[in-house]
GROMACS .gro file of C-alpha atoms in nm:
model
  138
    1UNK     CA    1   3.926  -9.023  -2.876
    2UNK     CA    2   3.601  -9.006  -2.678
    3UNK     CA    3   3.772  -8.785  -2.422
    4UNK     CA    4   3.875  -8.540  -2.695
    5UNK     CA    5   3.522  -8.536  -2.841
    6UNK     CA    6   3.375  -8.474  -2.497
    7UNK     CA    7   3.619  -8.187  -2.438
    8UNK     CA    8   3.521  -8.025  -2.770
    9UNK     CA    9   3.149  -8.057  -2.688
   10UNK     CA   10   3.202  -7.907  -2.341
   11UNK     CA   11   3.408  -7.620  -2.480
   12UNK     CA   12   3.141  -7.544  -2.740
   13UNK     CA   13   2.863  -7.563  -2.480
   14UNK     CA   14   3.058  -7.330  -2.253
   15UNK     CA   15   3.101  -7.078  -2.532
   16UNK     CA   16   2.731  -7.087  -2.617
   17UNK     CA   17   2.622  -7.055  -2.255
   18UNK     CA   18   2.873  -6.777  -2.197
   19UNK     CA   19   2.716  -6.580  -2.480
   20UNK     CA   20   2.364  -6.627  -2.340
   21UNK     CA   21   2.252  -6.353  -2.110
   22UNK     CA   22   2.545  -6.131  -2.201
   23UNK     CA   23   2.492  -5.769  -2.294
   24UNK     CA   24   2.469  -5.688  -2.665
   25UNK     CA   25   2.733  -5.462  -2.817
   26UNK     CA   26   2.692  -5.091  -2.754
   27UNK     CA   27   2.538  -4.902  -3.045
   28UNK     CA   28   2.525  -4.542  -2.931
   29UNK     CA   29   2.614  -4.329  -2.630
   30UNK     CA   30   2.422  -4.002  -2.595
   31UNK     CA   31   2.535  -3.746  -2.339
   32UNK     CA   32   2.306  -3.447  -2.297
   33UNK     CA   33   2.382  -3.138  -2.091
   34UNK     CA   34   2.211  -2.805  -2.066
   35UNK     CA   35   2.095  -2.502  -1.874
   36UNK     CA   36   1.756  -2.635  -1.762
   37UNK     CA   37   1.667  -2.868  -1.474
   38UNK     CA   38   1.715  -3.239  -1.549
   39UNK     CA   39   1.906  -3.163  -1.868
   40UNK     CA   40   2.203  -3.383  -1.771
   41UNK     CA   41   2.149  -3.732  -1.908
   42UNK     CA   42   2.354  -4.025  -2.032
   43UNK     CA   43   2.193  -4.294  -2.249
   44UNK     CA   44   2.389  -4.604  -2.346
   45UNK     CA   45   2.197  -4.788  -2.617
   46UNK     CA   46   2.283  -5.152  -2.683
   47UNK     CA   47   2.215  -5.314  -3.019
   48UNK     CA   48   2.002  -5.579  -2.848
   49UNK     CA   49   1.729  -5.327  -2.767
   50UNK     CA   50   1.822  -5.206  -2.419
   51UNK     CA   51   1.930  -4.873  -2.275
   52UNK     CA   52   2.112  -4.773  -1.959
   53UNK     CA   53   2.008  -4.436  -1.823
   54UNK     CA   54   2.263  -4.242  -1.618
   55UNK     CA   55   2.461  -4.560  -1.550
   56UNK     CA   56   2.165  -4.751  -1.406
   57UNK     CA   57   2.017  -5.087  -1.493
   58UNK     CA   58   1.918  -5.197  -1.843
   59UNK     CA   59   1.570  -5.101  -1.966
   60UNK     CA   60   1.399  -5.231  -2.281
   61UNK     CA   61   1.336  -4.989  -2.565
   62UNK     CA   62   1.077  -5.044  -2.834
   63UNK     CA   63   1.161  -5.185  -3.178
   64UNK     CA   64   1.090  -4.846  -3.342
   65UNK     CA   65   1.327  -4.680  -3.093
   66UNK     CA   66   1.598  -4.936  -3.169
   67UNK     CA   67   1.549  -4.881  -3.542
   68UNK     CA   68   1.567  -4.506  -3.486
   69UNK     CA   69   1.895  -4.544  -3.295
   70UNK     CA   70   2.041  -4.754  -3.577
   71UNK     CA   71   1.926  -4.495  -3.831
   72UNK     CA   72   2.088  -4.214  -3.631
   73UNK     CA   73   2.417  -4.405  -3.620
   74UNK     CA   74   2.404  -4.474  -3.994
   75UNK     CA   75   2.314  -4.116  -4.087
   76UNK     CA   76   2.581  -3.960  -3.862
   77UNK     CA   77   2.854  -4.208  -3.954
   78UNK     CA   78   3.038  -3.965  -4.184
   79UNK     CA   79   3.028  -3.679  -3.933
   80UNK     CA   80   3.134  -3.904  -3.646
   81UNK     CA   81   3.428  -4.046  -3.840
   82UNK     CA   82   3.564  -3.690  -3.847
   83UNK     CA   83   3.475  -3.624  -3.481
   84UNK     CA   84   3.261  -3.325  -3.582
   85UNK     CA   85   3.174  -3.045  -3.341
   86UNK     CA   86   2.904  -2.801  -3.443
   87UNK     CA   87   2.910  -2.463  -3.269
   88UNK     CA   88   2.606  -2.365  -3.068
   89UNK     CA   89   2.382  -2.092  -3.201
   90UNK     CA   90   2.233  -1.811  -2.993
   91UNK     CA   91   1.999  -1.912  -2.712
   92UNK     CA   92   2.122  -2.270  -2.685
   93UNK     CA   93   1.959  -2.470  -2.406
   94UNK     CA   94   2.069  -2.831  -2.467
   95UNK     CA   95   2.398  -2.974  -2.589
   96UNK     CA   96   2.442  -3.330  -2.723
   97UNK     CA   97   2.750  -3.547  -2.755
   98UNK     CA   98   2.716  -3.878  -2.939
   99UNK     CA   99   2.977  -4.150  -2.934
  100UNK     CA  100   2.962  -4.433  -3.184
  101UNK     CA  101   3.202  -4.697  -3.304
  102UNK     CA  102   3.318  -4.463  -3.582
  103UNK     CA  103   3.379  -4.158  -3.360
  104UNK     CA  104   3.181  -3.873  -3.208
  105UNK     CA  105   2.953  -3.581  -3.296
  106UNK     CA  106   2.872  -3.280  -3.079
  107UNK     CA  107   2.600  -3.023  -3.140
  108UNK     CA  108   2.345  -2.809  -2.961
  109UNK     CA  109   1.976  -2.753  -3.010
  110UNK     CA  110   2.061  -2.429  -3.193
  111UNK     CA  111   2.368  -2.532  -3.396
  112UNK     CA  112   2.303  -2.374  -3.738
  113UNK     CA  113   2.483  -2.651  -3.927
  114UNK     CA  114   2.311  -2.928  -3.733
  115UNK     CA  115   1.942  -2.866  -3.791
  116UNK     CA  116   1.693  -3.122  -3.918
  117UNK     CA  117   1.750  -3.481  -4.024
  118UNK     CA  118   1.946  -3.704  -3.789
  119UNK     CA  119   2.017  -3.416  -3.549
  120UNK     CA  120   1.645  -3.362  -3.487
  121UNK     CA  121   1.604  -3.740  -3.455
  122UNK     CA  122   1.870  -3.745  -3.181
  123UNK     CA  123   1.683  -3.484  -2.980
  124UNK     CA  124   1.348  -3.660  -3.017
  125UNK     CA  125   1.497  -4.006  -2.954
  126UNK     CA  126   1.676  -3.886  -2.640
  127UNK     CA  127   1.365  -3.724  -2.496
  128UNK     CA  128   1.136  -4.019  -2.576
  129UNK     CA  129   1.370  -4.287  -2.442
  130UNK     CA  130   1.444  -4.085  -2.127
  131UNK     CA  131   1.074  -4.047  -2.054
  132UNK     CA  132   0.937  -4.382  -2.176
  133UNK     CA  133   1.211  -4.637  -2.102
  134UNK     CA  134   1.386  -4.465  -1.812
  135UNK     CA  135   1.087  -4.294  -1.649
  136UNK     CA  136   1.266  -3.960  -1.629
  137UNK     CA  137   1.106  -3.617  -1.643
  138UNK     CA  138   1.299  -3.492  -1.946
   0.00000   0.00000   0.00000
């Protein structure tokens, strides 16, 4: 009986320790492309408050940035569940593709149907995280 109890305790301890130090679930993947230098960028945001920039190491993001990422996901949930693509308007410079658990959304900085709200938040979030957390130019 003691052997069985010890095995249960060890199994539980192994599960707990295995969870420690592991990466949090992915929240949001942002892929940005464009016609200007340094436009190409990939941000993988984890729900634990980290981001991977262009496939590199994890960097911490601020609490407000994490909350902003969660808000973006929540506000674009309906569009992403339908895998929405918004056509670019004239003079487009940057294009964004977001992948979330529910699906994906694509738009450009000039997409007429994707102005304001969460779409503007995506652009600002992407720029701020790239510069602040990743140390990139754009």
